[in-house]
mmCIF file of C-alpha atoms and ligand atoms in Angstrom:
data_model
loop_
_atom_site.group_PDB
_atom_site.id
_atom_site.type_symbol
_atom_site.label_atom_id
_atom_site.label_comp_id
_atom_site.label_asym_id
_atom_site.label_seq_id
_atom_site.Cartn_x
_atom_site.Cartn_y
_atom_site.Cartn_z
ATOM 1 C CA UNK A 14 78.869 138.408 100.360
ATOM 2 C CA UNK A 15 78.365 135.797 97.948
ATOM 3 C CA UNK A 16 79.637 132.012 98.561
ATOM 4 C CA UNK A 17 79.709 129.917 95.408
ATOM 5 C CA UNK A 18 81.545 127.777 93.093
ATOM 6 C CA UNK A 19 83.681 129.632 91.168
ATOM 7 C CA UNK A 20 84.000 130.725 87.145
ATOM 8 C CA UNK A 21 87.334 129.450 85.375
ATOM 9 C CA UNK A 22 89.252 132.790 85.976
ATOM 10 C CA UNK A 23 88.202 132.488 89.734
ATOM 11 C CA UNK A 24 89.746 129.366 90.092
ATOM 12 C CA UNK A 25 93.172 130.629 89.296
ATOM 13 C CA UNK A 26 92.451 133.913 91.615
ATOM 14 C CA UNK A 27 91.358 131.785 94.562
ATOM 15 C CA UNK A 28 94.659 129.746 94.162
ATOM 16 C CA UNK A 29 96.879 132.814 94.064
ATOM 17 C CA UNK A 30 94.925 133.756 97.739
ATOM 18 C CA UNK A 31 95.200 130.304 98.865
ATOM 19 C CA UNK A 32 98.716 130.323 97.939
ATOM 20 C CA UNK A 33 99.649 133.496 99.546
ATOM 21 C CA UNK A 34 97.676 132.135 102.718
ATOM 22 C CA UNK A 35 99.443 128.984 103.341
ATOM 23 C CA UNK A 36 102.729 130.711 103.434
ATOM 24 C CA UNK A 37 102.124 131.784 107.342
ATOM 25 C CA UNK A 38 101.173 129.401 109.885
ATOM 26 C CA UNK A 39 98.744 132.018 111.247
ATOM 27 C CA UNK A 40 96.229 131.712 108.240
ATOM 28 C CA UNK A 41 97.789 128.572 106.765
ATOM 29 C CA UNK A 42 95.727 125.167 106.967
ATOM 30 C CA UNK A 43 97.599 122.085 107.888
ATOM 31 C CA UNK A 44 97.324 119.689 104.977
ATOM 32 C CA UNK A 45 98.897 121.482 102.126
ATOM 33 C CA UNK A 46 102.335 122.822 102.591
ATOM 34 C CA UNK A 47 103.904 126.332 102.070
ATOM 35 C CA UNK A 48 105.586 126.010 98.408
ATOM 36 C CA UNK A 49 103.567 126.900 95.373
ATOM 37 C CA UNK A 50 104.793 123.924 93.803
ATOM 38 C CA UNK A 51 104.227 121.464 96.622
ATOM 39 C CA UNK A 52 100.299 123.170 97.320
ATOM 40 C CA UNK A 53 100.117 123.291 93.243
ATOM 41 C CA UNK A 54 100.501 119.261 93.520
ATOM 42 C CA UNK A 55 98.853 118.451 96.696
ATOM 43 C CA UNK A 56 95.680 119.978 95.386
ATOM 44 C CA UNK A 57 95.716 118.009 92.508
ATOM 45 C CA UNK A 58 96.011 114.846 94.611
ATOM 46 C CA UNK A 59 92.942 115.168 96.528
ATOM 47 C CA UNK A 60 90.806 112.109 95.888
ATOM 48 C CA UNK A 61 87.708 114.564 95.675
ATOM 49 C CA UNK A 62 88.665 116.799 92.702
ATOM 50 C CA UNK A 63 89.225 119.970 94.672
ATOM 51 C CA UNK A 64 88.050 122.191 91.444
ATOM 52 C CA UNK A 65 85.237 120.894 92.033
ATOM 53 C CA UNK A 66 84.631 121.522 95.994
ATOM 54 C CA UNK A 67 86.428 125.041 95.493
ATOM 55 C CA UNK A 68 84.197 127.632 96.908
ATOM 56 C CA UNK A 69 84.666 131.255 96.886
ATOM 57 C CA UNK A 70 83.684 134.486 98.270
ATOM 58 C CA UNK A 71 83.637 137.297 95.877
ATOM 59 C CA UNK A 72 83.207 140.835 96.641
ATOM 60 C CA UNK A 73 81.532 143.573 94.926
ATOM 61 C CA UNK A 74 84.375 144.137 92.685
ATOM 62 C CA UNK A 75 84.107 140.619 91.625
ATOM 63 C CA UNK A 76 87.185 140.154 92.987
ATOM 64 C CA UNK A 77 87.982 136.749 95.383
ATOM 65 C CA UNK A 78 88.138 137.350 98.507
ATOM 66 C CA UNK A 79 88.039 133.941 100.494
ATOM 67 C CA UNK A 80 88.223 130.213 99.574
ATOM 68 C CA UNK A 81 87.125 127.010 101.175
ATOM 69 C CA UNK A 82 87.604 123.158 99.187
ATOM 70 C CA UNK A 83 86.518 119.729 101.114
ATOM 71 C CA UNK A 84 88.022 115.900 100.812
ATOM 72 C CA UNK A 85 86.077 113.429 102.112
ATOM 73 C CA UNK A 86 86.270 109.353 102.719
ATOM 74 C CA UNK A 87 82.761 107.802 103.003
ATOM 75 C CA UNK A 88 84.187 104.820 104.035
ATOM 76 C CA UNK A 89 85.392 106.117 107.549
ATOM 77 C CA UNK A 90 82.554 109.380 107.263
ATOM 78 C CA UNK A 91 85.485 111.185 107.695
ATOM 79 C CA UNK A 92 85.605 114.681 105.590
ATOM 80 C CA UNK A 93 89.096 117.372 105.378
ATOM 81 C CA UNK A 94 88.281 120.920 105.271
ATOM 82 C CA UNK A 95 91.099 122.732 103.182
ATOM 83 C CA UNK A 96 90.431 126.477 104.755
ATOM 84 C CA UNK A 97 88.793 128.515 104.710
ATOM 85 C CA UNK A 98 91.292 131.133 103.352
ATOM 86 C CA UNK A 99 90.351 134.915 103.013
ATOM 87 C CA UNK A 100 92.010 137.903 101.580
ATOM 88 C CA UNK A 101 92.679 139.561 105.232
ATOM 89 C CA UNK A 102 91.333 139.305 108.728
ATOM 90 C CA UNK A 103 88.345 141.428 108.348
ATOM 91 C CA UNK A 104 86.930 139.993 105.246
ATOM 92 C CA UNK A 105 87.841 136.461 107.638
ATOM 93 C CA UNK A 106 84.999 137.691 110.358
ATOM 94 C CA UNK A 107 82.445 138.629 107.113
ATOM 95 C CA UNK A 108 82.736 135.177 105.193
ATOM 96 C CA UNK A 109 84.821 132.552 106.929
ATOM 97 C CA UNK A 110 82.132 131.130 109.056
ATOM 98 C CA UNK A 111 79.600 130.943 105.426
ATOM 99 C CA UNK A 112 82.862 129.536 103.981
ATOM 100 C CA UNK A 113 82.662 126.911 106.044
ATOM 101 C CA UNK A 114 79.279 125.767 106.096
ATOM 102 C CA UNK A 115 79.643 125.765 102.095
ATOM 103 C CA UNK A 116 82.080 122.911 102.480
ATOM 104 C CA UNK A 117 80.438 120.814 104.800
ATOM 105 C CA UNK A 118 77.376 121.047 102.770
ATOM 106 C CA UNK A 119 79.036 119.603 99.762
ATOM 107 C CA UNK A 120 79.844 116.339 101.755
ATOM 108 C CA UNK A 121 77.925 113.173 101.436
ATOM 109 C CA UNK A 122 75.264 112.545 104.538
ATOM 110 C CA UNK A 123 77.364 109.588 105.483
ATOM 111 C CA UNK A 124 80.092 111.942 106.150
ATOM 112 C CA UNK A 125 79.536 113.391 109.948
ATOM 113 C CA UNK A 126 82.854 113.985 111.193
ATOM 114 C CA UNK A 127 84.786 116.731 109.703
ATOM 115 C CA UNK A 128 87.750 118.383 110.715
ATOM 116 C CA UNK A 129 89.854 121.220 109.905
ATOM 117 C CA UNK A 130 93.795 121.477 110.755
ATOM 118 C CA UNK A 131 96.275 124.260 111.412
ATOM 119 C CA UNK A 132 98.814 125.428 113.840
ATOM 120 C CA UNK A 133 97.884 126.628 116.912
ATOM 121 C CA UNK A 134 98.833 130.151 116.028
ATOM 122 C CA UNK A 135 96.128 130.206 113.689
ATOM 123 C CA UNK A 136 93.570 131.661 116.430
ATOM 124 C CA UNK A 137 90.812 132.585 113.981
ATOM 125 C CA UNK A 138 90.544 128.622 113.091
ATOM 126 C CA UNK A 139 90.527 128.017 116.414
ATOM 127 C CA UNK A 140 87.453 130.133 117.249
ATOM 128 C CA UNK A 141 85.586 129.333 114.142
ATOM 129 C CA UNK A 142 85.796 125.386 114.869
ATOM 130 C CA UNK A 143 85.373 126.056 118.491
ATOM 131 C CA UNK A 144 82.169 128.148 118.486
ATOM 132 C CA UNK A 145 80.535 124.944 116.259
ATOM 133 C CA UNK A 146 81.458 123.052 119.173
ATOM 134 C CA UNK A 147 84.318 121.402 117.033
ATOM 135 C CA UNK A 148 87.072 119.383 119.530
ATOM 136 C CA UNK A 149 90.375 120.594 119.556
ATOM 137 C CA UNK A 150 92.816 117.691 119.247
ATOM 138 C CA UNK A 151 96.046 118.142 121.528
ATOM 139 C CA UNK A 152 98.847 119.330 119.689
ATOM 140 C CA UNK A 153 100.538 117.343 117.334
ATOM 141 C CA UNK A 154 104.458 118.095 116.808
ATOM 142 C CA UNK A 155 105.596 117.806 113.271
ATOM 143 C CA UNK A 156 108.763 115.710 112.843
ATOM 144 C CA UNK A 157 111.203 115.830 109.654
ATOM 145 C CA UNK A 158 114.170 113.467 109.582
ATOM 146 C CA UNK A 159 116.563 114.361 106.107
ATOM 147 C CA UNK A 160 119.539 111.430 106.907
ATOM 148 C CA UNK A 161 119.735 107.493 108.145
ATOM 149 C CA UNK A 162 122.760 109.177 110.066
ATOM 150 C CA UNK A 163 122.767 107.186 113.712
ATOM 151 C CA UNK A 164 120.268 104.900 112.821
ATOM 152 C CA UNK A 165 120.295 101.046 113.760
ATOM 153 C CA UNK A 166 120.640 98.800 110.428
ATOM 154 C CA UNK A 167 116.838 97.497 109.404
ATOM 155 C CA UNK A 168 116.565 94.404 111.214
ATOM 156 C CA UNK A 169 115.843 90.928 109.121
ATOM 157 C CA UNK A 170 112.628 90.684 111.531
ATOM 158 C CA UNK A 171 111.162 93.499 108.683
ATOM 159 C CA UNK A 172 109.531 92.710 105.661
ATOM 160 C CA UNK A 173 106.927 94.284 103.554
ATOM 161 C CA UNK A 174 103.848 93.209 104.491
ATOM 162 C CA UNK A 175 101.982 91.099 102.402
ATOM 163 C CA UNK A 176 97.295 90.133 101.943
ATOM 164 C CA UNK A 177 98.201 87.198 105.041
ATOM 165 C CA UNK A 178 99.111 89.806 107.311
ATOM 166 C CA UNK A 179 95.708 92.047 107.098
ATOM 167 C CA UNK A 180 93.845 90.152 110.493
ATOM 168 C CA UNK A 181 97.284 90.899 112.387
ATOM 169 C CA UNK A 182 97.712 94.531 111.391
ATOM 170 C CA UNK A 183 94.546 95.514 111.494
ATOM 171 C CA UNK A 184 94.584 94.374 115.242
ATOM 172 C CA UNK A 185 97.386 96.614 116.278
ATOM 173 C CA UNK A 186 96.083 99.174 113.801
ATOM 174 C CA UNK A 187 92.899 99.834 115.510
ATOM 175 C CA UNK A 188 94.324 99.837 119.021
ATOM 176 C CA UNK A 189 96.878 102.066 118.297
ATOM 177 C CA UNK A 190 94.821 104.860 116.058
ATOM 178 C CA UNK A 191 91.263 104.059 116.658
ATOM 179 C CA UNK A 192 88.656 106.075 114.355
ATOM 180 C CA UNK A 193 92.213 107.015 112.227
ATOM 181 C CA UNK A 194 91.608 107.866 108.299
ATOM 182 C CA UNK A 195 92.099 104.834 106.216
ATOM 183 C CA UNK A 196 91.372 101.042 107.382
ATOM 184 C CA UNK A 197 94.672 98.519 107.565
ATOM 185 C CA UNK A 198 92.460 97.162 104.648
ATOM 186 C CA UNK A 199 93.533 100.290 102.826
ATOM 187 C CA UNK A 200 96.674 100.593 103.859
ATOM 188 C CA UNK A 201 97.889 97.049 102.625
ATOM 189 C CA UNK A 202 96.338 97.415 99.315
ATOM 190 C CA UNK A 203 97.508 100.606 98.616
ATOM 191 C CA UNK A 204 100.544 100.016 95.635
ATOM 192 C CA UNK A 205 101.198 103.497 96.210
ATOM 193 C CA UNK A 206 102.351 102.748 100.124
ATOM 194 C CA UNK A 207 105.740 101.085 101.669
ATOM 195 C CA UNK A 208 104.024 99.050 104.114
ATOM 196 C CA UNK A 209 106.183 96.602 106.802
ATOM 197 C CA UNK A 210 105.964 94.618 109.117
ATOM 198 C CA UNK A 211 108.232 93.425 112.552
ATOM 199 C CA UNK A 212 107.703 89.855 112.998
ATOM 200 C CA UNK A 213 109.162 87.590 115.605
ATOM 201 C CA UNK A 214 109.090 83.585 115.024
ATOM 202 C CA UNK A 215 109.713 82.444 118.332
ATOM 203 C CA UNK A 216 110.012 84.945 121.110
ATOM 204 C CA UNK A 217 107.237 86.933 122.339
ATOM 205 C CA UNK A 218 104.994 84.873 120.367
ATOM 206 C CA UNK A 219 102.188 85.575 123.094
ATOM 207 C CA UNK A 220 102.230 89.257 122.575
ATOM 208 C CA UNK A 221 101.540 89.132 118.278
ATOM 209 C CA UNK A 222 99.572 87.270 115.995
ATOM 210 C CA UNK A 223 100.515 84.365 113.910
ATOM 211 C CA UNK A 224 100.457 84.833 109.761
ATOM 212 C CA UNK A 225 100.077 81.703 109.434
ATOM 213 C CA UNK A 226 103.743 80.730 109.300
ATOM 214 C CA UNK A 227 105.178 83.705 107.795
ATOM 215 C CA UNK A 228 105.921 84.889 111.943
ATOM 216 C CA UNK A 229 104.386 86.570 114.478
ATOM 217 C CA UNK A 230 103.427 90.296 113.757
ATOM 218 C CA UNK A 231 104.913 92.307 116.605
ATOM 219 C CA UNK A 232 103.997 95.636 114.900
ATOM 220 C CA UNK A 233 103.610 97.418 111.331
ATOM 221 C CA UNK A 234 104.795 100.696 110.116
ATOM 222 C CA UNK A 235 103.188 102.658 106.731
ATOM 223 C CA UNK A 236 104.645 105.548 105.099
ATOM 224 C CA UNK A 237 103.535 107.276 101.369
ATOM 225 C CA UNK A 238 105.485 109.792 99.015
ATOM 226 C CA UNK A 239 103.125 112.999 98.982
ATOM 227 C CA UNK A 240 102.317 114.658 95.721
ATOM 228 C CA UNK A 241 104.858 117.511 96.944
ATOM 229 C CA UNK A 242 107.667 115.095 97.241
ATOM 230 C CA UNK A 243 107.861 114.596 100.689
ATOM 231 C CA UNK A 244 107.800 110.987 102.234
ATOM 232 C CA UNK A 245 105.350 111.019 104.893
ATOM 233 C CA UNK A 246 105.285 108.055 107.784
ATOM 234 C CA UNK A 247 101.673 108.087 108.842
ATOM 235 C CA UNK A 248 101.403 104.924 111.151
ATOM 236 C CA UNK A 249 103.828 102.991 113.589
ATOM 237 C CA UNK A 250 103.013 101.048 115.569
ATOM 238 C CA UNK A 251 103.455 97.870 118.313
ATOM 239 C CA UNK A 252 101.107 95.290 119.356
ATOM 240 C CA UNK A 253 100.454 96.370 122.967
ATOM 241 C CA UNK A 254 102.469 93.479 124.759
ATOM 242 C CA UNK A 255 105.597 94.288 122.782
ATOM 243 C CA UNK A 256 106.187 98.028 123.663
ATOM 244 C CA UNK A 257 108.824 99.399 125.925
ATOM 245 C CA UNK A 258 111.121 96.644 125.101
ATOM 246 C CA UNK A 259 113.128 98.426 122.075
ATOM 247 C CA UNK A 260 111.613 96.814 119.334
ATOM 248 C CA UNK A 261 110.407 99.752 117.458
ATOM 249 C CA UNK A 262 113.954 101.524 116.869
ATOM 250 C CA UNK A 263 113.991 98.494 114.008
ATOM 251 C CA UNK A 264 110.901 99.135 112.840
ATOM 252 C CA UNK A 265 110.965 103.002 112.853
ATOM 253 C CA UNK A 266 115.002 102.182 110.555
ATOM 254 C CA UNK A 267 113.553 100.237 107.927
ATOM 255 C CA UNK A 268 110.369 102.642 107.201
ATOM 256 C CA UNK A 269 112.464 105.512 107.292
ATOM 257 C CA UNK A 270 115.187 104.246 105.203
ATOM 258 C CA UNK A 271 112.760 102.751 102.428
ATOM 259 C CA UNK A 272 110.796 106.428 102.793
ATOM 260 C CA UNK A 273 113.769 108.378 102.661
ATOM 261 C CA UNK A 274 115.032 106.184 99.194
ATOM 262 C CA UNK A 275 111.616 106.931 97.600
ATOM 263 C CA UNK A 276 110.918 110.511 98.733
ATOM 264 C CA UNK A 277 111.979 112.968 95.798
ATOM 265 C CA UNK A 278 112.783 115.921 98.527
ATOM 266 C CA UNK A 279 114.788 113.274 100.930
ATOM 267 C CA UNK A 280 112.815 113.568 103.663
ATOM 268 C CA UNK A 281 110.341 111.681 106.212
ATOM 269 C CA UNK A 282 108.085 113.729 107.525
ATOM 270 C CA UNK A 283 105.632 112.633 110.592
ATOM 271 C CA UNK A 284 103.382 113.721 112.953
ATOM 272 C CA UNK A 285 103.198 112.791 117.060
ATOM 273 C CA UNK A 286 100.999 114.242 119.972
ATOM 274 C CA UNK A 287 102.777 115.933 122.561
ATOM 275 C CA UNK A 288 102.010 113.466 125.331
ATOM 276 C CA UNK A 289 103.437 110.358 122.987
ATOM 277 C CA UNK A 290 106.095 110.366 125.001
ATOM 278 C CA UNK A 291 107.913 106.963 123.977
ATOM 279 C CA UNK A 292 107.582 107.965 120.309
ATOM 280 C CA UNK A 293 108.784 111.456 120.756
ATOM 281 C CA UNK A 294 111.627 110.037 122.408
ATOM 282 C CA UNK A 295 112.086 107.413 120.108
ATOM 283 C CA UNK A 296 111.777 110.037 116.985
ATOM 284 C CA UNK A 297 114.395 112.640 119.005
ATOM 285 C CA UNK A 298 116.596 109.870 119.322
ATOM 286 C CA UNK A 299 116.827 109.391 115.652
ATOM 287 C CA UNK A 300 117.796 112.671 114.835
ATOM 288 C CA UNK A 301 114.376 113.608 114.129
ATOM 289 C CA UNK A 302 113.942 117.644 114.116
ATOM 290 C CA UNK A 303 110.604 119.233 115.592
ATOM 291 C CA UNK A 304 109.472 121.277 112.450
ATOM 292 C CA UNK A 305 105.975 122.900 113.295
ATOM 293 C CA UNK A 306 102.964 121.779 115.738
ATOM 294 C CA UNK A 307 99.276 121.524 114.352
ATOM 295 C CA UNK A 308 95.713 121.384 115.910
ATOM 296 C CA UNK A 309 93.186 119.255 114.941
ATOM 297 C CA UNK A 310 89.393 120.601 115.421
ATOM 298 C CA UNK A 311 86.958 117.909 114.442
ATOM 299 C CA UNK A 312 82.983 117.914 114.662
ATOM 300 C CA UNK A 313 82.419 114.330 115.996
ATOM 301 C CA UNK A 314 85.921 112.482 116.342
ATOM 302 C CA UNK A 315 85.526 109.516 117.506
ATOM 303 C CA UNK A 316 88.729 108.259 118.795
HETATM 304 C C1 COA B 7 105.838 104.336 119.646
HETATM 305 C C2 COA B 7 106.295 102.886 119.648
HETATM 306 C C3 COA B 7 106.317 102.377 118.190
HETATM 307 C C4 COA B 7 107.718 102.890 120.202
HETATM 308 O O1 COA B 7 108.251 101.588 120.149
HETATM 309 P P1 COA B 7 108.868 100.884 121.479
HETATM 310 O O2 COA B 7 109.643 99.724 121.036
HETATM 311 O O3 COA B 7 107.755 100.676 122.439
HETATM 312 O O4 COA B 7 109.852 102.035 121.982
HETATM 313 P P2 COA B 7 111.041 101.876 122.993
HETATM 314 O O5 COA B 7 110.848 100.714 123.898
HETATM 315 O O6 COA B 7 112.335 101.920 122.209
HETATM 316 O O7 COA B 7 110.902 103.226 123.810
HETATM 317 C C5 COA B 7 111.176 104.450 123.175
HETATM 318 C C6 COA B 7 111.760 105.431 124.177
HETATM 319 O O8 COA B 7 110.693 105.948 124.991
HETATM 320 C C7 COA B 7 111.063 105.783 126.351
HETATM 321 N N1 COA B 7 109.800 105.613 127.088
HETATM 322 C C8 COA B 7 109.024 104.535 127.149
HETATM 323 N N2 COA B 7 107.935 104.808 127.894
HETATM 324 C C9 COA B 7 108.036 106.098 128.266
HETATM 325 C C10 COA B 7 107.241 106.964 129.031
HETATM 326 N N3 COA B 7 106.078 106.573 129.538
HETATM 327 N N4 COA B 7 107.668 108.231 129.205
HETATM 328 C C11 COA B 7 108.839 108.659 128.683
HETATM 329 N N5 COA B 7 109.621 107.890 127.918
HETATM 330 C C12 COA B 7 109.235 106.619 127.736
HETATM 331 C C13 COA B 7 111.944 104.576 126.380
HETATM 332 O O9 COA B 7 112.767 104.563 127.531
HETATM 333 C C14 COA B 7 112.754 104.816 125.129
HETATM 334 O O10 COA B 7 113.718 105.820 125.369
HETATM 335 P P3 COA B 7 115.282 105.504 125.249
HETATM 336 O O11 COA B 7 115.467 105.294 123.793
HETATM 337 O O12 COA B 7 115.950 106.700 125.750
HETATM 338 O O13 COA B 7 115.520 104.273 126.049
HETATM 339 C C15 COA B 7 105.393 101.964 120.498
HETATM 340 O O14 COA B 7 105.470 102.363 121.843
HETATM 341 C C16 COA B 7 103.936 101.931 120.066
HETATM 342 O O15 COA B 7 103.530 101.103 119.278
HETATM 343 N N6 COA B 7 103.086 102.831 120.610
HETATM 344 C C17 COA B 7 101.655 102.875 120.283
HETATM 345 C C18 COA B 7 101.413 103.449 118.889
HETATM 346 C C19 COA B 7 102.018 104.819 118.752
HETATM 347 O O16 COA B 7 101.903 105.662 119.609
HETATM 348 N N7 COA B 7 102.662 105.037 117.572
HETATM 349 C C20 COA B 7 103.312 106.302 117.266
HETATM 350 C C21 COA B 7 102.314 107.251 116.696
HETATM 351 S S1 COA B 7 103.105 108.740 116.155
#
C-alpha cells in the first residue's frame, strides 16, 4: 500500500474520509471536532499548513483509503498527529501503523515528542501508540459550559493581563502545566487570546508575585475562540499558596464570561484530568456539563 502526499483530487477524497471518521469517537481523533464545517475550519487553522503534511494511503483502485496530517511547535519540540484515519478497520491494521510513521517523519529533528489524541473508545489508537511505547495520559474529561447562569459576578481583582505580568505568570504557568504546549511568553502575546489575571494588593501578598505595583498575581486564566467557533479555556490556574481558599470561582467567572461573549457558538469548552479533583468540582459547580473524555498518547512527554 502506498503512503504519500497526495494529488489535488486526493486531497478532497481524503477530507471526505477524514470527515466521515471524526464523526464517531471510536475512529475520531481528538483535536478536530465532529461538524464538517467546524473540521473544514480547524484544518485550515493549523499553523503547519495541513495540505501540506496530508498523507494518504491509496489502494489499487487509486482510491484513498487512509489519511494522516502533523502540526508541530519547534519551540516546545512538541508535534500533533491528526490521525491516522482509514476507510475501515481492516485497511486500519494494513496502513495505519505506515500512516503514522509518515507523519512523524515530516517533523523537524527538534521535534521529539509527539502525541496523538482520541477517546478512549478509540482502541485501535490506543494499540498503535502503545506498541511504539507511546504514554497514555490519564483521561481527560471534556467540559462545555453554554450560560453565566449561577455564576459569581467577575471580581474587580481581574484584569487582562498586560507585558509586566509575564515573570509572574509564567511562574504559576510552569508549575501548574509543566512541559504544556505554548510558553506564558506565548500566551500573553497572543492578540488572538483573552488572557487575565487575579491579583490581590494587600492580602496574601506572600503567596503571588509583585507586578511591580500593578498587584500581586494570585493566578491567570487563558482562553481562545477556535476556528470552529467554539471558545476554548485552555489554562487556569493559582499560584500554589493561594489554592483551596475560593479564589478561583472569580477567576474561572470572568474567563468564562469574556469567552462566552466572544465565542460565535456560545460556548466554553475545556478540558480536566479525572483526578483534578478541585477543578472538576469547581467546573461542576458552575454548571459545567461533562461532554466526552480523551486520551493522550505521547512519545516522550515530559511533564
Ligand atoms: C483548579 C484551581 C484553579 C481551583 O481554584 P481554587 O480557588 O483552589 O478552588 P476552590 O478553593 O474554590 O476549590 C474548588 C472546589 O474543590 C474542592 N476541593 C479542594 N480540594 C479538593 C480535593 N483534594 N478533593 C476534592 N475536592 C477538593 C473545594 O472544596 C471546592 O469545592 P466546593 O466548591 O464544593 O467548596 C486551583 O486549585 C489551581 O490553580 N490548581 C492548579 C492548576 C489546575 O489544576 N488548573 C486546572 C486545570 S484544568
Amino acid at each position: 500500500m502506498l503512503v504519500a502526499a497526495p494529488s489535488p483530487e486526493q486531497v478532497d477524497r481524503a477530507l471526505g474520509l477524514i470527515v466521515d471518521r471524526q464523526a464517531a469517537p471510536v475512529t475520531a481523533c481528538a483535536y478536530l471536532g465532529t461538524t464538517p464545517d467546524g473540521i473544514r475550519a480547524e484544518l485550515d487553522d493549523i499553523e503547519i499548513p495541513w495540505r501540506e503534511t496530508l498523507r494518504v494511503a491509496v489502494d489499487d483502485s487509486a482510491d484513498v483509503v487512509g489519511a494522516v496530517l502533523v502540526d508541530w511547535d519547534e519551540e516546545t519540540g512538541r508535534s500533533w498527529v491528526h490521525g491516522p484515519w482509514t476507510r475501515d478497520e481492516a485497511m486500519w491494521d494494513e496502513v495505519a501503523d505506515a500512516l503514522l510513521d509518515a507523519a512523524v517523519t515530516l517533523t523537524p529533528a527538534t521535534v521529539q515528542d509527539h502525541e496523538v489524541s482520541a477517546a478512549p473508545e478509540h482502541e485501535r489508537l490506543a494499540e498503535l501508540a502503545t506498541s511504539r511505547g507511546w504514554i497514555a495520559s490519564e483521561v481527560n474529561y471534556v467540559y462545555v459550559a453554554r450560560s453565566a447562569d449561577g455564576w459569581p459576578d467577575a471580581p474587580a481583582t481581574v484584569r487582562p493581563a498586560v507585558d509586566g505580568d509575564l515573570e509572574a505568570v509564567t511562574v504559576i504557568h510552569e508549575e501548574a502545566f509543566p512541559g504544556t504546549y505554548a510558553t506564558a511568553r506565548r500566551l500573553l502575546s497572543d492578540p488572538e487570546r483573552v488572557t487575565l489575571v487575579l491579583t490581590e494588593l494587600t492580602e496574601l501578598a506572600d503567596s503571588g508575585r509583585s507586578t511591580g505595583g500593578a498587584g500581586w498575581v494570585l493566578g491567570y486564566a487563558s482562553a481562545e475562540i477556535q476556528a470552529d467557533g467554539d471558545g476554548y479555556l485552555d489554562f487556569i490556574a493559582l499560584s500554589p499558596g493561594a489554592r483551596g481558599r475560593g479564589l478561583g470561582a472569580g477567576l474561572l467567572s470572568a474567563i468564562g464570561r469574556a469567552v462566552l461573549a466572544a465565542s460565535p457558538n456560545g460556548c466554553v469548552n475545556l478540558t480536566v484530568k479525572e483526578s483534578n479533583a478541585p477543578a472538576v468540582r469547581l467546573y461542576e459547580r458552575f454548571g459545567y456539563a461533562r461532554e466526552a473524555e480523551l486520551v493522550g498518547y505521547r512519545s516522550r512527554p515530559t511533564d
